[in-house]
Short mmCIF file of C-alpha atoms in Angstrom, two decimals:
data_model
loop_
_atom_site.label_atom_id
_atom_site.label_comp_id
_atom_site.label_asym_id
_atom_site.label_seq_id
_atom_site.Cartn_x
_atom_site.Cartn_y
_atom_site.Cartn_z
CA UNK A 1 73.75 97.76 -125.38
CA UNK A 2 71.41 100.63 -124.59
CA UNK A 3 69.28 98.34 -122.41
CA UNK A 4 72.38 97.13 -120.54
CA UNK A 5 73.47 100.73 -119.97
CA UNK A 6 70.00 101.64 -118.69
CA UNK A 7 70.01 98.69 -116.29
CA UNK A 8 73.45 99.63 -114.98
CA UNK A 9 72.29 103.21 -114.47
CA UNK A 10 69.20 102.08 -112.56
CA UNK A 11 71.28 99.70 -110.41
CA UNK A 12 73.71 102.50 -109.58
CA UNK A 13 70.84 104.83 -108.64
CA UNK A 14 69.30 102.12 -106.45
CA UNK A 15 72.66 101.49 -104.71
CA UNK A 16 73.10 105.22 -104.08
CA UNK A 17 69.60 105.54 -102.60
CA UNK A 18 70.24 102.53 -100.36
CA UNK A 19 73.57 103.89 -99.12
CA UNK A 20 71.91 107.22 -98.27
CA UNK A 21 69.13 105.61 -96.28
CA UNK A 22 69.12 106.57 -92.56
CA UNK A 23 69.54 103.86 -89.93
CA UNK A 24 68.06 103.93 -86.44
CA UNK A 25 68.71 101.95 -83.28
CA UNK A 26 66.85 101.40 -80.02
CA UNK A 27 68.40 99.58 -77.05
CA UNK A 28 66.94 98.88 -73.63
CA UNK A 29 68.95 97.23 -70.85
CA UNK A 30 67.44 96.29 -67.50
CA UNK A 31 69.80 95.24 -64.73
CA UNK A 32 69.07 93.84 -61.28
CA UNK A 33 71.95 93.95 -58.78
CA UNK A 34 72.15 92.33 -55.37
CA UNK A 35 74.66 91.87 -52.55
CA UNK A 36 72.42 89.00 -51.39
CA UNK A 37 70.97 91.25 -48.68
CA UNK A 38 69.45 94.09 -50.69
CA UNK A 39 68.97 94.96 -54.35
CA UNK A 40 68.88 97.84 -56.80
CA UNK A 41 67.46 98.15 -60.30
CA UNK A 42 69.01 100.01 -63.26
CA UNK A 43 67.25 100.78 -66.54
CA UNK A 44 69.18 102.17 -69.50
CA UNK A 45 67.41 103.37 -72.65
CA UNK A 46 69.54 104.31 -75.68
CA UNK A 47 68.59 105.80 -79.04
CA UNK A 48 70.83 106.26 -82.06
CA UNK A 49 70.59 107.39 -85.68
CA UNK A 50 72.99 107.69 -88.60
CA UNK A 51 71.64 110.05 -91.25
CA UNK A 52 73.66 110.28 -94.50
CA UNK A 53 73.71 113.77 -95.96
CA UNK A 54 75.84 112.78 -98.94
CA UNK A 55 78.11 109.93 -99.99
CA UNK A 56 80.84 111.32 -97.73
CA UNK A 57 79.05 113.11 -94.87
CA UNK A 58 76.85 111.47 -92.22
CA UNK A 59 75.13 113.05 -89.24
CA UNK A 60 75.42 110.81 -86.16
CA UNK A 61 73.33 111.23 -83.03
CA UNK A 62 72.79 109.09 -79.94
CA UNK A 63 71.32 109.59 -76.49
CA UNK A 64 70.76 107.78 -73.23
CA UNK A 65 68.28 107.87 -70.39
CA UNK A 66 69.01 106.17 -67.08
CA UNK A 67 66.58 105.33 -64.31
CA UNK A 68 67.84 103.70 -61.12
CA UNK A 69 66.41 102.86 -57.73
CA UNK A 70 69.59 103.96 -55.96
CA UNK A 71 72.97 105.57 -56.55
CA UNK A 72 74.74 104.15 -53.50
CA UNK A 73 76.88 101.08 -54.29
CA UNK A 74 75.72 97.77 -52.88
CA UNK A 75 79.26 96.78 -51.94
CA UNK A 76 82.15 99.00 -50.87
CA UNK A 77 84.35 98.43 -53.90
CA UNK A 78 86.43 100.96 -55.80
CA UNK A 79 86.12 99.93 -59.44
CA UNK A 80 82.37 99.44 -59.67
CA UNK A 81 80.71 96.15 -60.53
CA UNK A 82 78.43 97.64 -63.19
CA UNK A 83 79.28 99.80 -66.19
CA UNK A 84 75.62 100.87 -66.15
CA UNK A 85 75.77 102.52 -62.73
CA UNK A 86 74.99 106.21 -62.50
CA UNK A 87 72.27 108.57 -61.41
CA UNK A 88 68.82 109.30 -62.80
CA UNK A 89 69.25 111.02 -66.17
CA UNK A 90 66.15 111.93 -68.17
CA UNK A 91 68.03 112.65 -71.38
CA UNK A 92 71.70 113.04 -72.30
CA UNK A 93 73.39 113.41 -75.66
CA UNK A 94 76.23 110.93 -76.05
CA UNK A 95 76.89 111.50 -79.75
CA UNK A 96 75.93 114.47 -81.92
CA UNK A 97 78.15 115.37 -84.84
CA UNK A 98 79.28 114.77 -88.39
CA UNK A 99 81.44 112.00 -89.83
CA UNK A 100 83.42 112.67 -92.98
CA UNK A 101 84.28 109.39 -94.72
CA UNK A 102 87.40 110.64 -96.46
CA UNK A 103 87.94 107.38 -98.35
CA UNK A 104 87.67 103.64 -97.74
CA UNK A 105 90.21 103.76 -94.89
CA UNK A 106 90.11 107.23 -93.32
CA UNK A 107 87.30 109.02 -91.47
CA UNK A 108 86.98 112.12 -89.32
CA UNK A 109 84.28 112.95 -86.75
CA UNK A 110 83.60 116.33 -85.15
CA UNK A 111 81.02 117.03 -82.46
CA UNK A 112 79.85 115.53 -79.18
CA UNK A 113 81.14 112.04 -78.40
CA UNK A 114 82.06 109.57 -75.63
CA UNK A 115 85.48 107.91 -75.69
CA UNK A 116 83.95 104.46 -75.06
CA UNK A 117 82.28 104.72 -78.46
CA UNK A 118 85.75 104.02 -79.89
CA UNK A 119 88.11 102.90 -77.10
CA UNK A 120 87.91 99.98 -74.62
CA UNK A 121 84.98 98.52 -76.56
CA UNK A 122 86.46 95.36 -78.08
CA UNK A 123 84.44 92.16 -78.23
CA UNK A 124 86.33 90.67 -75.28
CA UNK A 125 86.08 93.64 -72.90
CA UNK A 126 82.46 94.35 -73.93
CA UNK A 127 81.33 91.02 -72.49
CA UNK A 128 82.17 92.03 -68.90
CA UNK A 129 80.22 94.41 -66.66
CA UNK A 130 83.13 95.49 -64.43
CA UNK A 131 83.55 99.26 -64.92
CA UNK A 132 87.30 98.85 -65.43
CA UNK A 133 86.66 96.90 -68.64
CA UNK A 134 85.03 100.00 -70.11
CA UNK A 135 88.02 102.20 -69.32
CA UNK A 136 91.10 101.16 -67.37
CA UNK A 137 91.34 103.02 -63.99
CA UNK A 138 94.67 104.82 -64.67
CA UNK A 139 92.90 106.47 -67.61
CA UNK A 140 89.30 106.77 -66.41
CA UNK A 141 89.67 107.27 -62.65
CA UNK A 142 92.04 110.24 -62.50
CA UNK A 143 90.01 112.82 -64.43
CA UNK A 144 86.38 113.54 -65.34
CA UNK A 145 86.93 112.46 -68.93
CA UNK A 146 84.01 112.01 -71.38
CA UNK A 147 83.15 108.39 -70.73
CA UNK A 148 79.76 106.87 -69.78
CA UNK A 149 77.50 108.61 -69.02
CA UNK A 150 79.40 111.81 -69.82
CA UNK A 151 80.30 113.17 -73.26
CA UNK A 152 82.18 116.19 -74.58
CA UNK A 153 82.97 118.17 -77.70
CA UNK A 154 85.85 116.70 -79.63
CA UNK A 155 87.43 115.51 -82.84
CA UNK A 156 88.00 111.82 -83.61
CA UNK A 157 90.10 110.43 -86.46
CA UNK A 158 90.08 106.75 -87.50
CA UNK A 159 92.03 104.66 -89.99
CA UNK A 160 91.01 101.07 -90.71
CA UNK A 161 92.41 98.40 -92.99
CA UNK A 162 92.25 94.63 -92.98
CA UNK A 163 94.96 94.23 -90.34
CA UNK A 164 95.42 97.66 -88.81
CA UNK A 165 93.32 100.19 -86.96
CA UNK A 166 94.60 103.60 -85.85
CA UNK A 167 92.57 106.25 -84.05
CA UNK A 168 93.29 109.55 -82.35
CA UNK A 169 91.02 111.98 -80.51
CA UNK A 170 91.07 115.35 -78.78
CA UNK A 171 88.29 116.33 -76.35
CA UNK A 172 87.36 119.06 -73.95
CA UNK A 173 89.05 117.92 -70.74
CA UNK A 174 85.88 117.41 -68.71
CA UNK A 175 82.76 115.50 -69.73
CA UNK A 176 79.18 116.59 -69.07
CA UNK A 177 75.62 115.41 -69.70
CA UNK A 178 73.41 118.49 -69.35
CA UNK A 179 72.14 120.48 -72.33
CA UNK A 180 72.15 123.86 -70.61
CA UNK A 181 73.91 125.58 -67.75
CA UNK A 182 77.54 126.39 -67.10
CA UNK A 183 78.74 122.78 -67.35
CA UNK A 184 76.86 121.63 -70.45
CA UNK A 185 77.91 119.04 -72.99
CA UNK A 186 78.56 121.72 -75.64
CA UNK A 187 81.20 123.38 -73.46
CA UNK A 188 84.69 123.92 -74.89
CA UNK A 189 86.85 125.47 -72.19
CA UNK A 190 90.46 124.22 -72.18
CA UNK A 191 91.47 126.97 -69.78
CA UNK A 192 89.24 125.63 -66.99
CA UNK A 193 88.65 122.00 -68.02
CA UNK A 194 91.96 121.19 -69.63
CA UNK A 195 92.44 119.08 -72.75
CA UNK A 196 92.13 115.32 -73.02
CA UNK A 197 93.88 113.62 -75.94
CA UNK A 198 94.27 109.92 -76.66
CA UNK A 199 95.26 107.57 -79.42
CA UNK A 200 95.40 103.84 -80.07
CA UNK A 201 96.91 101.36 -82.52
CA UNK A 202 95.22 98.01 -83.14
CA UNK A 203 96.68 95.04 -84.99
CA UNK A 204 94.42 92.20 -86.14
CA UNK A 205 95.64 88.75 -87.10
CA UNK A 206 93.01 86.12 -87.84
CA UNK A 207 90.85 86.02 -84.68
CA UNK A 208 93.39 87.80 -82.44
CA UNK A 209 93.53 91.52 -81.64
CA UNK A 210 96.33 93.56 -80.04
CA UNK A 211 95.96 97.12 -78.74
CA UNK A 212 98.41 99.80 -77.62
CA UNK A 213 97.22 103.23 -76.55
CA UNK A 214 98.21 106.39 -74.72
CA UNK A 215 96.41 109.42 -73.31
CA UNK A 216 97.32 112.85 -72.04
CA UNK A 217 95.38 115.11 -69.68
CA UNK A 218 96.53 118.37 -68.16
CA UNK A 219 93.99 118.58 -65.33
CA UNK A 220 93.63 116.30 -62.31
CA UNK A 221 90.41 114.91 -60.85
CA UNK A 222 88.22 117.71 -59.50
CA UNK A 223 91.03 120.06 -60.63
CA UNK A 224 93.17 119.15 -57.61
CA UNK A 225 96.94 119.41 -57.80
CA UNK A 226 99.31 121.17 -60.14
CA UNK A 227 98.31 121.69 -63.74
CA UNK A 228 100.72 119.63 -65.80
CA UNK A 229 100.83 117.00 -68.51
CA UNK A 230 99.46 113.74 -67.06
CA UNK A 231 100.29 110.85 -69.41
CA UNK A 232 98.96 107.30 -69.24
CA UNK A 233 99.37 104.19 -71.36
CA UNK A 234 97.44 100.98 -71.84
CA UNK A 235 97.84 97.75 -73.73
CA UNK A 236 95.67 94.68 -74.03
CA UNK A 237 95.44 91.63 -76.17
CA UNK A 238 92.72 89.19 -77.17
CA UNK A 239 94.65 86.11 -78.25
CA UNK A 240 92.78 83.24 -79.90
CA UNK A 241 93.91 79.99 -78.25
CA UNK A 242 91.54 77.59 -79.98
CA UNK A 243 88.29 77.70 -81.88
CA UNK A 244 85.90 79.97 -79.93
CA UNK A 245 88.38 80.36 -77.01
CA UNK A 246 90.17 83.69 -76.43
CA UNK A 247 92.68 84.77 -73.80
CA UNK A 248 92.36 88.41 -72.62
CA UNK A 249 95.24 90.26 -70.93
CA UNK A 250 95.40 93.96 -70.04
CA UNK A 251 97.78 96.46 -68.41
CA UNK A 252 97.61 100.22 -67.84
CA UNK A 253 99.83 102.75 -66.07
CA UNK A 254 99.57 106.46 -65.23
CA UNK A 255 102.93 108.20 -64.81
CA UNK A 256 102.18 111.20 -62.54
CA UNK A 257 103.00 110.66 -58.86
CA UNK A 258 99.92 112.49 -57.60
CA UNK A 259 97.33 110.45 -59.51
CA UNK A 260 94.60 108.63 -57.58
CA UNK A 261 95.32 105.43 -59.54
CA UNK A 262 98.59 104.49 -61.21
CA UNK A 263 98.38 100.79 -62.07
CA UNK A 264 95.93 98.23 -63.40
CA UNK A 265 96.38 94.72 -64.73
CA UNK A 266 93.91 91.99 -65.61
CA UNK A 267 93.65 88.59 -67.22
CA UNK A 268 90.73 86.49 -68.34
CA UNK A 269 89.21 84.38 -71.06
CA UNK A 270 86.14 84.19 -73.24
CA UNK A 271 84.51 81.09 -74.70
CA UNK A 272 81.75 81.09 -77.29
CA UNK A 273 79.41 78.16 -77.88
CA UNK A 274 76.71 78.78 -80.48
CA UNK A 275 74.77 81.77 -79.09
CA UNK A 276 76.30 81.64 -75.61
CA UNK A 277 79.33 83.70 -74.54
CA UNK A 278 81.00 82.74 -71.26
CA UNK A 279 83.83 84.68 -69.64
CA UNK A 280 85.95 85.12 -66.55
CA UNK A 281 88.11 88.16 -65.82
CA UNK A 282 90.29 88.97 -62.79
CA UNK A 283 92.08 92.25 -62.23
CA UNK A 284 94.16 94.16 -59.71
CA UNK A 285 94.37 97.90 -59.17
CA UNK A 286 95.44 100.30 -56.43
CA UNK A 287 93.23 103.36 -55.91
CA UNK A 288 93.70 105.93 -53.14
CA UNK A 289 96.43 103.67 -51.65
CA UNK A 290 93.94 100.81 -51.35
CA UNK A 291 94.54 97.48 -53.08
CA UNK A 292 91.61 95.85 -54.84
CA UNK A 293 91.30 92.45 -56.53
CA UNK A 294 88.14 91.81 -58.52
CA UNK A 295 86.92 88.72 -60.35
CA UNK A 296 83.88 88.48 -62.61
CA UNK A 297 82.20 85.36 -63.94
CA UNK A 298 79.62 86.07 -66.64
CA UNK A 299 77.51 84.42 -69.31
CA UNK A 300 75.66 86.22 -72.10
CA UNK A 301 72.91 84.19 -73.80
CA UNK A 302 71.40 85.43 -77.06
CA UNK A 303 67.80 84.19 -77.15
CA UNK A 304 66.72 85.89 -80.37
CA UNK A 305 68.08 88.53 -82.75
CA UNK A 306 66.67 91.17 -80.42
CA UNK A 307 66.75 89.62 -76.93
CA UNK A 308 69.56 88.51 -74.61
CA UNK A 309 70.05 87.70 -70.93
CA UNK A 310 73.23 87.84 -68.85
CA UNK A 311 73.73 86.47 -65.32
CA UNK A 312 76.89 87.77 -63.58
CA UNK A 313 78.75 86.95 -60.37
CA UNK A 314 81.36 89.29 -58.82
CA UNK A 315 83.92 88.55 -56.11
CA UNK A 316 85.79 91.63 -54.85
CA UNK A 317 88.57 91.89 -52.28
CA UNK A 318 89.01 95.53 -51.22
CA UNK A 319 91.80 96.10 -48.72
CA UNK A 320 91.24 92.61 -47.29
CA UNK A 321 87.42 92.87 -47.12
CA UNK A 322 85.71 90.29 -49.35
CA UNK A 323 82.32 91.01 -50.94
CA UNK A 324 80.09 89.06 -53.30
CA UNK A 325 77.56 90.57 -55.71
CA UNK A 326 75.22 89.12 -58.29
CA UNK A 327 73.61 90.69 -61.34
CA UNK A 328 71.09 89.79 -63.99
CA UNK A 329 70.74 91.74 -67.22
CA UNK A 330 68.03 91.74 -69.82
CA UNK A 331 68.90 93.32 -73.16
CA UNK A 332 66.51 94.32 -75.94
CA UNK A 333 67.98 95.58 -79.21
CA UNK A 334 65.75 96.79 -82.08
#
């Protein structure tokens, strides 16, 4: 009995030491874009670490660096064909804070964070490169919220069970990426930047997922217009139709009359065959009184545990002008 007790004690100590072991991540994504006349090259380098301080408290940190050969879009679209687009950034904090794992279901984070760490990052939406899939325009287009490549100080709560997921967040109303200066990522200034709050409910049933969310901002884009509560909602579903085949449908609406974008809707599908994910997604939105229809055809091929490639084709109709664009991504994940 003493030997059994000793073995159990050693196993418990070993489990504790394993659970408190830090984890690190390195991701590099290289993307070549073309409008079939000229090209641009994006390179995104991301680092992350989760460092347990105790059984309940973990320090989370992540950063990005972006190097691009041009910031001007290759086609005159409104939504953006690439969720990697941006400007040259040597170093930006995207996560830096503490997670308190309250129990098996509840957690609380405080610190610097991006909203696309937690929202609009489902398996279906994550396949596509269209910027709208990383944040629907009625939410992301009307204010400088903390989404890629910007981050902000905030608090994020999450509840997860087998079938349900609930999350709620409050952020400084304007995102940033600099470490110093007046508009730095550590800034908390609700008087000048406003407050951005959002929440989402997720229901999971077998291989299907259903999402309903809402956000509130009290400051318009570039601080134009009256200061007032600016609500928006979104909903999307990833409905399993057959083995490895999923239907994706999305809708979002902003309620204020003076927003730059009020409506977005999209529909698509995703099919998985072994290590290949294929998808098509079409959406409509109206931005600055201009109608835009965008369709993306993509295919992500996992070559190894650490290497993937993704060819992409975009067709965009902006106010009656049709443009084509192609992309090729190389992803390395260590």
